[in-house]
XYZ file of C-alpha atoms in Angstrom:
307
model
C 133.544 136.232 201.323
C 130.352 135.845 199.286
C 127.873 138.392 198.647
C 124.444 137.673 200.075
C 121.934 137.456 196.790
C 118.550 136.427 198.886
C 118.754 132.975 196.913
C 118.974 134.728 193.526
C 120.876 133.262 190.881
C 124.195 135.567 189.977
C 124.494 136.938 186.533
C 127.494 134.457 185.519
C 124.896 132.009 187.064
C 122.091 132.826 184.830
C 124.549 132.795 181.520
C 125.496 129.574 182.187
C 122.230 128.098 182.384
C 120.932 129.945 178.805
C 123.759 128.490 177.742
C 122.806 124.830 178.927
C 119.473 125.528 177.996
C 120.964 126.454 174.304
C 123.291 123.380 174.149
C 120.391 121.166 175.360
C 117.566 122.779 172.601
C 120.621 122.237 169.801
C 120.990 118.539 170.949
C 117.204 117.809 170.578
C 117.068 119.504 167.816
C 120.237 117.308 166.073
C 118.223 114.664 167.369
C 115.238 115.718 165.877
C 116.906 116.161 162.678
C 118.836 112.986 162.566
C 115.438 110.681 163.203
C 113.212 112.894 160.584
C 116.555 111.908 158.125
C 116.061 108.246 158.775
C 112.008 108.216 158.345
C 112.617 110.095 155.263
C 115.650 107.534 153.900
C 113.324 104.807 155.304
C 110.476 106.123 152.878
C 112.160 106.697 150.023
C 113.114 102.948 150.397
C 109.329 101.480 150.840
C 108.114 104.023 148.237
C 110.860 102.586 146.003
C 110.206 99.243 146.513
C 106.292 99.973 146.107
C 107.495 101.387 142.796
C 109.447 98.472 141.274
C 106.356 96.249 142.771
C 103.986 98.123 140.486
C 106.470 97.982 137.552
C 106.991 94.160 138.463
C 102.747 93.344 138.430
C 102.245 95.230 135.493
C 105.229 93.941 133.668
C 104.028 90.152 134.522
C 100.339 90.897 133.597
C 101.583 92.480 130.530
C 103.709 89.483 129.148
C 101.172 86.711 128.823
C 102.376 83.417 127.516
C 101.155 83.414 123.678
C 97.688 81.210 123.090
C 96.622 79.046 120.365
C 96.227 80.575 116.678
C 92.931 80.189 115.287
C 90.995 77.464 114.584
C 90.367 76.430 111.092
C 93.611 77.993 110.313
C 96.447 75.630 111.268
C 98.247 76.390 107.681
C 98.406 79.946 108.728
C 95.594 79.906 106.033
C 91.876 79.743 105.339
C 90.686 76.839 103.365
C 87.510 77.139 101.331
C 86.856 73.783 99.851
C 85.921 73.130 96.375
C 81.885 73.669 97.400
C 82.115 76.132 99.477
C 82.837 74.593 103.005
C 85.823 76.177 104.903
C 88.291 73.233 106.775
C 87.854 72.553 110.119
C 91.004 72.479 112.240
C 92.567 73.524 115.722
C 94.034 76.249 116.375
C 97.697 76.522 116.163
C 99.671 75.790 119.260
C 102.730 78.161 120.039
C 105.799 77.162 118.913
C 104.296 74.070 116.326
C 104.653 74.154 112.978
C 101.647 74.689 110.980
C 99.984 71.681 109.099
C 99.824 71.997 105.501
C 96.269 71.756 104.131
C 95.394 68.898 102.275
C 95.790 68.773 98.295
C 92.422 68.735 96.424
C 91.353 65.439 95.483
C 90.423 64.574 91.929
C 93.341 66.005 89.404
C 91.219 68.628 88.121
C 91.040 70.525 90.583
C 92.353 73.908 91.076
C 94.336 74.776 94.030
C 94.479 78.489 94.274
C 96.349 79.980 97.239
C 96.736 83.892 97.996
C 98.952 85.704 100.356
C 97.601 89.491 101.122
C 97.713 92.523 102.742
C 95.115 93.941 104.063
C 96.440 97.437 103.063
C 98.440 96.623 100.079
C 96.299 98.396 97.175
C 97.599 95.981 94.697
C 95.986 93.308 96.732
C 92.749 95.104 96.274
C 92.950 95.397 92.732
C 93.807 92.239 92.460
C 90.690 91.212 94.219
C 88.284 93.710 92.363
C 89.483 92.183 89.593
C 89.499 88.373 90.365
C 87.819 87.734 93.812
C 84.300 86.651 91.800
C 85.959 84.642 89.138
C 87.638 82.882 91.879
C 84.353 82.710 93.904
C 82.653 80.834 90.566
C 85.662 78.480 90.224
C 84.747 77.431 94.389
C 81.317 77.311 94.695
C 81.091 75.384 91.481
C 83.561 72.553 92.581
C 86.154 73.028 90.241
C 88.819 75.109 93.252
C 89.730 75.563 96.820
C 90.976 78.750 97.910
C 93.355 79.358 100.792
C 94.285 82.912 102.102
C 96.791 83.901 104.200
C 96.812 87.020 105.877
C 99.680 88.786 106.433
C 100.673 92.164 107.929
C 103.744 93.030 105.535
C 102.743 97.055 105.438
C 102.105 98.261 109.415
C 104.228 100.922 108.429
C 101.752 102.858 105.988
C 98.904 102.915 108.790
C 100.361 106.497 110.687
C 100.822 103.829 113.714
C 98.062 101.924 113.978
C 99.358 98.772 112.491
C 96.410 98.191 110.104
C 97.568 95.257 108.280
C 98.126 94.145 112.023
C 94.553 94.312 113.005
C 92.814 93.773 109.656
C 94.333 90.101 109.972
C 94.069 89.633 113.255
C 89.826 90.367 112.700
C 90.368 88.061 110.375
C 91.727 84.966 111.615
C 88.588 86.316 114.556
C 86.006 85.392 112.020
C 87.905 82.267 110.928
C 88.275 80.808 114.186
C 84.732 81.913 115.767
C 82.514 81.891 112.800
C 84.754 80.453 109.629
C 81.579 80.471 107.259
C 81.906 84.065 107.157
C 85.185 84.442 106.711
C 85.018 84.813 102.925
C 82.826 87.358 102.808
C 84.573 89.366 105.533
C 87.737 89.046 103.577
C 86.109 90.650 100.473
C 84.158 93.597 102.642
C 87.691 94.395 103.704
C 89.233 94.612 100.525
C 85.915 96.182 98.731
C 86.230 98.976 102.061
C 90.305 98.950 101.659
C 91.605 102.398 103.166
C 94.642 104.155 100.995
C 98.003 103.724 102.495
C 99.560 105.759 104.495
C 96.237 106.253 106.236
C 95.406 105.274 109.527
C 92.945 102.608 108.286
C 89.707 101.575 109.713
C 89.269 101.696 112.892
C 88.299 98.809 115.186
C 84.297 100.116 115.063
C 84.299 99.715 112.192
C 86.368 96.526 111.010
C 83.614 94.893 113.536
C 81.014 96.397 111.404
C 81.841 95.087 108.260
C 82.573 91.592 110.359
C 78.507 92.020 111.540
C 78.114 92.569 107.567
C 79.414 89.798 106.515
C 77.767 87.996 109.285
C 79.431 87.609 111.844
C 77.672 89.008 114.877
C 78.862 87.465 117.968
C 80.244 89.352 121.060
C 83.349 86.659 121.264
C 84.321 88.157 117.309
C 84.208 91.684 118.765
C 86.176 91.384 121.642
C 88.374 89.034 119.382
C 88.874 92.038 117.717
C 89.354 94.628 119.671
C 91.682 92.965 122.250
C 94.129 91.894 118.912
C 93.533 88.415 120.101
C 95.671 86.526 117.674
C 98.339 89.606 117.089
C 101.336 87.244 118.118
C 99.693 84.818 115.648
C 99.762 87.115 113.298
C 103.552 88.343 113.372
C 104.149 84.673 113.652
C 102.440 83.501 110.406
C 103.962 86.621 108.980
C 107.835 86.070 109.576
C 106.563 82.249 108.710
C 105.041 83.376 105.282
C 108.433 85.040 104.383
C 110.341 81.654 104.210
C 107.748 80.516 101.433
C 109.629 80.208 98.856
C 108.174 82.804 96.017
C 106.339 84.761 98.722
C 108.226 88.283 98.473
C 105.737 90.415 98.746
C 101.355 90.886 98.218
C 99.713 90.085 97.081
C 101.390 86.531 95.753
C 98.713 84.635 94.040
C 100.076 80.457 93.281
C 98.201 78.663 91.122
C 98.375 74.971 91.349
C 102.301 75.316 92.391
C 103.059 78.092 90.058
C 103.335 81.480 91.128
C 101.229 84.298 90.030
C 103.000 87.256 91.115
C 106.212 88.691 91.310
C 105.895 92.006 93.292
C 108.894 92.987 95.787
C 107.240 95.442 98.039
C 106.227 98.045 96.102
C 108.450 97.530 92.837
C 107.114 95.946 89.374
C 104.015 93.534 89.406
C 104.042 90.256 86.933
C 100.655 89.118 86.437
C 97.916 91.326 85.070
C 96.112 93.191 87.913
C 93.076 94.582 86.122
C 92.840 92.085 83.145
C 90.702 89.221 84.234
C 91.574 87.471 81.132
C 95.138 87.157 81.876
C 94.354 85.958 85.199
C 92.055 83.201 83.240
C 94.955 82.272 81.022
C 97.092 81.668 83.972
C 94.633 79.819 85.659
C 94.274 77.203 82.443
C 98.048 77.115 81.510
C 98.768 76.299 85.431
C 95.492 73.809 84.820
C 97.599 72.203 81.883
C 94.563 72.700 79.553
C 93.727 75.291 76.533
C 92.542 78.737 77.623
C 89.876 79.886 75.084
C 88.301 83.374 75.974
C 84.435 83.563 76.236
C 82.081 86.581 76.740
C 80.254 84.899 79.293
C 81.944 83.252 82.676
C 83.155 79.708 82.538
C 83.093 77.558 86.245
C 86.417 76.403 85.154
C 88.917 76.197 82.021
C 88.149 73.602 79.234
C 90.240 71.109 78.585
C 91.409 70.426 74.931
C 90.117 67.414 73.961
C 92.687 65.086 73.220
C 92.550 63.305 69.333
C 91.781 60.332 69.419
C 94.006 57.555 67.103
């Protein structure tokens, strides 16, 4: 026989429904836990995939098929002919082979051709030395000049790849405004930094480009976007299958080679005797070298006897 309650729940009643109650509140809250473990998962995912999205767009803007090299420079070189006038060419397409320039015409006259460093100090003393004797010999007919700039020495720059930039501004001023580019060339090597410096910076590379002339926006943002960098690595590894090209500066002379410097280690040809340079210049010539106090355009030849 039950007890009357008045419609209240019993105590064993009441347990059993906290108990429910319990069971119910750690069901929801499983529940609650399981769904807040997939949104999570599920986020990790999309950020993930966001992630290698951003990696992918900058990776793909980053790797930008290689352009052209510089006009007027489709030997990997600069040529000044006899006169004065630099060589007009296109630029270099990626992956051709570079056309070599075109031999002097008329027998007597001198084909000079330097490879250099930008930041290799015996290419500025060679250039001190020789760069207006060489200048003489062009403007007055009797040479053409090609350079070839080179970036043999990023290391010495404290990271900032110097010889990397220097030609890289250069072949900018070749290809935008190649009647400057002689001049440029010698404000670089008259403002050469010491190795195992950081070099000059981009500011003021571009300044001494305005110095020598060239003034255009399209050189400075040539310059300071490394425009023709790949070109430059390019002509570089290219330069190293010369055969005789070892090291910079390597000055050839009508075939016959200047220099004999191995990256650092002993230099052949005279770097602060202009006279030597002027001997080499007339043996390579095939004539007589006879020294003078005054300049000569070019070297004499020996008369021949007649009989």
């Amino acid at each position: 026989m039950s007890t009357p309650t008045g419609g209240r729940q019993t105590k064993n009643e009441r347990r059993e429904q906290a108990r429910e109650q319990a069971r119910q509140l750690r069901e929801a809250a499983k529940k609650k836990e399981r769904r807040n473990r997939i949104l999570l998962q599920g986020g990790i995912i999309v950020a993930v995939i966001a992630v290698v999205a951003v990696i992918a767009i900058v990776i793909v803007s980053s790797v930008k098929p290689a352009g052209p090299g510089p006009r007027n420079m489709a030997s990997d070189s600069l040529l000044v002919q006899p006169g004065g006038a630099v060589a007009e060419t296109p630029g270099l397409q990626p992956g051709a082979t570079p056309t070599p320039n075109p031999q002097p015409t008329g027998d007597d006259v001198i084909r000079i051709q330097t490879f250099v460093d930008y930041m290799c100090p015996y290419c500025g003393l060679f250039e001190q030395t020789n760069a207006q004797y060489i200048q003489t010999l062009v403007d007055s007919g009797a040479a053409s000049l090609e350079i070839f700039p080179i970036s043999f020495l990023d290391r010495l720059s404290l990271g900032t790849a110097y010889s990397t930039r220097a030609a890289n501004a250069f072949a900018c001023v070749a290809d935008e405004q190649p009647d400057k580019a002689l001049a440029f060339h010698e404000l670089l090597f008259e403002n050469q930094p010491a190795e195992s410096s950081s070099g000059l910076s981009d500011d003021q590379i571009i300044e001494f480009a305005r110095q020598a002339g060239a003034k255009s926006t399209s050189v400075e943002s040539c310059i300071r976007d490394q425009k023709f960098k790949g070109w430059v690595a390019a002509a570089t590894e290219r330069a190293q299958s010369v055969s005789g090209v070892t090291g910079t500066p390597t000055v050839i002379v009508n075939g016959q080679i200047y220099s004999g410097t191995v990256f650092g280690q002993s230099y052949n040809g005279s770097l602060t005797d202009q006279a030597t340079f002027r001997q080499f210049v007339a043996a390579a010539q095939g004539v007589q070298y006879v020294e003078q106090t005054q300049s000569t355009p070019a070297p004499t030849p020996t008369p021949t006897p007649s009989g």
